[in-house]
Short mmCIF file of C-alpha atoms in Angstrom, two decimals:
data_model
loop_
_atom_site.label_atom_id
_atom_site.label_comp_id
_atom_site.label_asym_id
_atom_site.label_seq_id
_atom_site.Cartn_x
_atom_site.Cartn_y
_atom_site.Cartn_z
CA MET A 1279 -49.02 81.50 97.48
CA ILE A 1280 -48.70 78.32 95.43
CA ILE A 1281 -50.07 76.13 98.21
CA LEU A 1282 -52.99 78.50 98.73
CA GLY A 1283 -53.66 78.40 94.99
CA LEU A 1284 -53.72 74.59 95.03
CA VAL A 1285 -56.06 74.60 98.03
CA PHE A 1286 -58.32 76.99 96.12
CA ILE A 1287 -58.48 74.69 93.09
CA PHE A 1288 -59.22 71.64 95.22
CA GLN A 1289 -61.84 73.38 97.39
CA PHE A 1290 -63.51 75.05 94.42
CA GLY A 1291 -63.82 71.72 92.62
CA ILE A 1292 -65.26 69.93 95.63
CA SER A 1293 -67.77 72.70 96.39
CA CYS A 1294 -68.92 72.84 92.76
CA SER A 1295 -69.39 69.07 92.73
CA CYS A 1296 -71.40 69.27 95.97
CA LEU A 1297 -73.70 71.85 94.41
CA ALA A 1298 -73.95 70.05 91.06
CA ILE A 1299 -74.79 66.52 92.25
CA ASN A 1300 -78.33 65.68 91.23
CA ARG A 1301 -80.98 63.62 92.97
CA SER A 1302 -80.43 60.49 90.91
CA LYS A 1303 -76.73 60.36 91.77
CA GLN A 1304 -77.57 60.86 95.45
CA THR A 1305 -80.05 57.99 95.15
CA ASP A 1306 -77.39 55.78 93.57
CA VAL A 1307 -74.90 56.53 96.35
CA ILE A 1308 -77.46 55.95 99.11
CA ASN A 1309 -78.66 52.73 97.51
CA ALA A 1310 -75.13 51.38 97.05
CA SER A 1311 -74.13 52.20 100.62
CA TRP A 1312 -77.34 50.75 102.10
CA TRP A 1313 -76.63 47.26 100.78
CA VAL A 1314 -72.99 47.38 101.90
CA MET A 1315 -73.95 48.15 105.52
CA SER A 1316 -74.31 45.46 108.13
CA ASN A 1317 -77.79 44.60 109.41
CA SER A 1318 -77.08 46.15 112.80
CA THR A 1319 -76.13 49.46 111.17
CA ARG A 1320 -79.31 49.41 109.07
CA HIS A 1321 -81.46 48.73 112.13
CA GLU A 1322 -79.73 51.53 114.04
CA LEU A 1323 -80.38 53.97 111.18
CA GLU A 1324 -84.01 52.87 110.99
CA ARG A 1325 -84.44 53.47 114.71
CA SER A 1326 -82.70 56.84 114.72
CA PHE A 1327 -84.47 58.19 111.60
CA ASP A 1328 -87.81 56.49 112.48
CA CYS A 1329 -88.27 54.87 109.06
CA CYS A 1330 -88.33 51.41 107.47
CA GLY A 1331 -86.62 50.14 104.34
CA LEU A 1332 -84.75 52.19 101.79
CA PHE A 1333 -86.83 52.81 98.67
CA ASN A 1334 -89.39 50.74 96.84
CA LEU A 1335 -86.35 48.83 95.59
CA THR A 1336 -86.47 46.78 98.82
CA ALA A 1337 -89.19 44.49 97.39
CA PRO A 1338 -86.71 41.71 96.49
CA TYR A 1339 -85.55 41.76 100.11
CA PRO A 1340 -88.66 41.04 102.22
CA GLN A 1341 -86.61 40.50 105.37
CA ASP A 1342 -85.77 44.20 105.32
CA ASP A 1343 -89.37 45.24 106.03
CA THR A 1344 -90.15 42.53 108.60
CA SER A 1345 -87.11 43.19 110.76
CA CYS A 1346 -87.67 46.93 111.04
CA GLY A 1347 -87.48 48.11 114.65
CA ALA A 1348 -88.51 51.72 114.18
CA MET A 1349 -91.11 53.35 116.41
CA CYS A 1350 -93.34 54.15 113.44
CA LYS A 1351 -93.86 50.41 112.92
CA THR A 1352 -95.50 50.08 116.34
CA ARG A 1353 -97.65 53.21 115.89
CA SER A 1354 -98.97 52.35 112.41
CA SER A 1355 -98.43 49.75 109.74
CA ALA A 1356 -97.10 52.25 107.19
CA CYS A 1357 -93.73 53.87 107.76
CA GLN A 1358 -91.94 56.41 105.66
CA MET A 1359 -89.10 55.01 103.57
CA CYS A 1360 -85.62 55.81 104.86
CA GLY A 1361 -84.36 56.70 101.39
CA GLU A 1362 -86.61 59.74 101.17
CA LYS A 1363 -85.45 60.99 104.56
CA PHE A 1364 -81.81 60.38 103.61
CA LEU A 1365 -82.30 62.24 100.31
CA LYS A 1366 -83.85 65.26 102.01
CA HIS A 1367 -81.09 65.36 104.62
CA SER A 1368 -78.24 64.83 102.14
CA ASP A 1369 -79.62 67.39 99.69
CA LYS A 1370 -79.72 70.05 102.40
CA ALA A 1371 -76.26 69.12 103.70
CA LEU A 1372 -74.69 69.17 100.22
CA LYS A 1373 -76.13 72.60 99.48
CA ILE A 1374 -74.79 74.00 102.76
CA LEU A 1375 -71.36 72.41 102.31
CA GLY A 1376 -71.12 73.56 98.71
CA GLY A 1377 -72.10 77.12 99.58
CA VAL A 1378 -69.68 77.42 102.47
CA GLY A 1379 -66.89 75.85 100.43
CA LEU A 1380 -67.55 78.21 97.53
CA PHE A 1381 -67.48 81.23 99.85
CA PHE A 1382 -64.17 80.26 101.40
CA SER A 1383 -62.62 79.32 98.07
CA PHE A 1384 -63.21 82.87 96.85
CA THR A 1385 -61.65 84.29 100.00
CA GLU A 1386 -58.64 82.06 99.28
CA ILE A 1387 -58.32 83.45 95.76
CA LEU A 1388 -58.40 86.92 97.32
CA GLY A 1389 -55.48 85.81 99.52
CA VAL A 1390 -53.56 84.59 96.47
CA TRP A 1391 -54.13 87.92 94.73
CA LEU A 1392 -52.99 89.89 97.79
CA ALA A 1393 -49.89 87.73 98.14
CA MET A 1394 -49.01 88.31 94.48
CA ARG A 1395 -49.70 92.03 94.79
CA PHE A 1396 -47.60 92.70 97.87
CA ARG A 1397 -44.95 89.99 97.42
CA ASN A 1398 -42.06 92.13 96.14
CA GLN A 1399 -42.99 95.45 97.67
CA LYS A 1400 -40.16 97.39 99.29
CA ASP A 1401 -40.28 98.41 102.92
CA PRO A 1402 -40.83 102.20 103.06
CA ARG A 1403 -38.92 102.46 106.36
CA ALA A 1404 -35.78 100.87 104.94
CA ASN A 1405 -32.72 102.88 103.89
CA PRO A 1406 -33.22 103.65 100.16
CA SER A 1407 -29.49 103.56 99.44
CA ALA A 1408 -29.08 100.07 100.95
CA PHE A 1409 -29.03 97.08 98.63
CA LEU A 1410 -32.33 95.26 99.06
#
């Protein structure tokens, strides 16, 4: 019962934070992780998401736009920025994860309540004159 209660607190907190994170914080996280990645990882993401660059913040880094290997670069000169695609994908994923986590956290609190309710209940089939 105690462990399930601790899992509820942890899961409830995480799911609320997933639902409460705003777009600017998501942008900060995506921007910070983009510049930590290696160039090969960036190029792989650009190819798989069919986009070039992160946001308009890539202006100080001109090599980021010239080395883009996405298919949209060969079709037209203008590609969609990867940051916008990442934001749309992460926003949808965070809402789904937060909703599912919130649902299961409330089923866990139901389990805690049922464990507290039936914890010390006597067995009706037991001998009533026996001790315990």
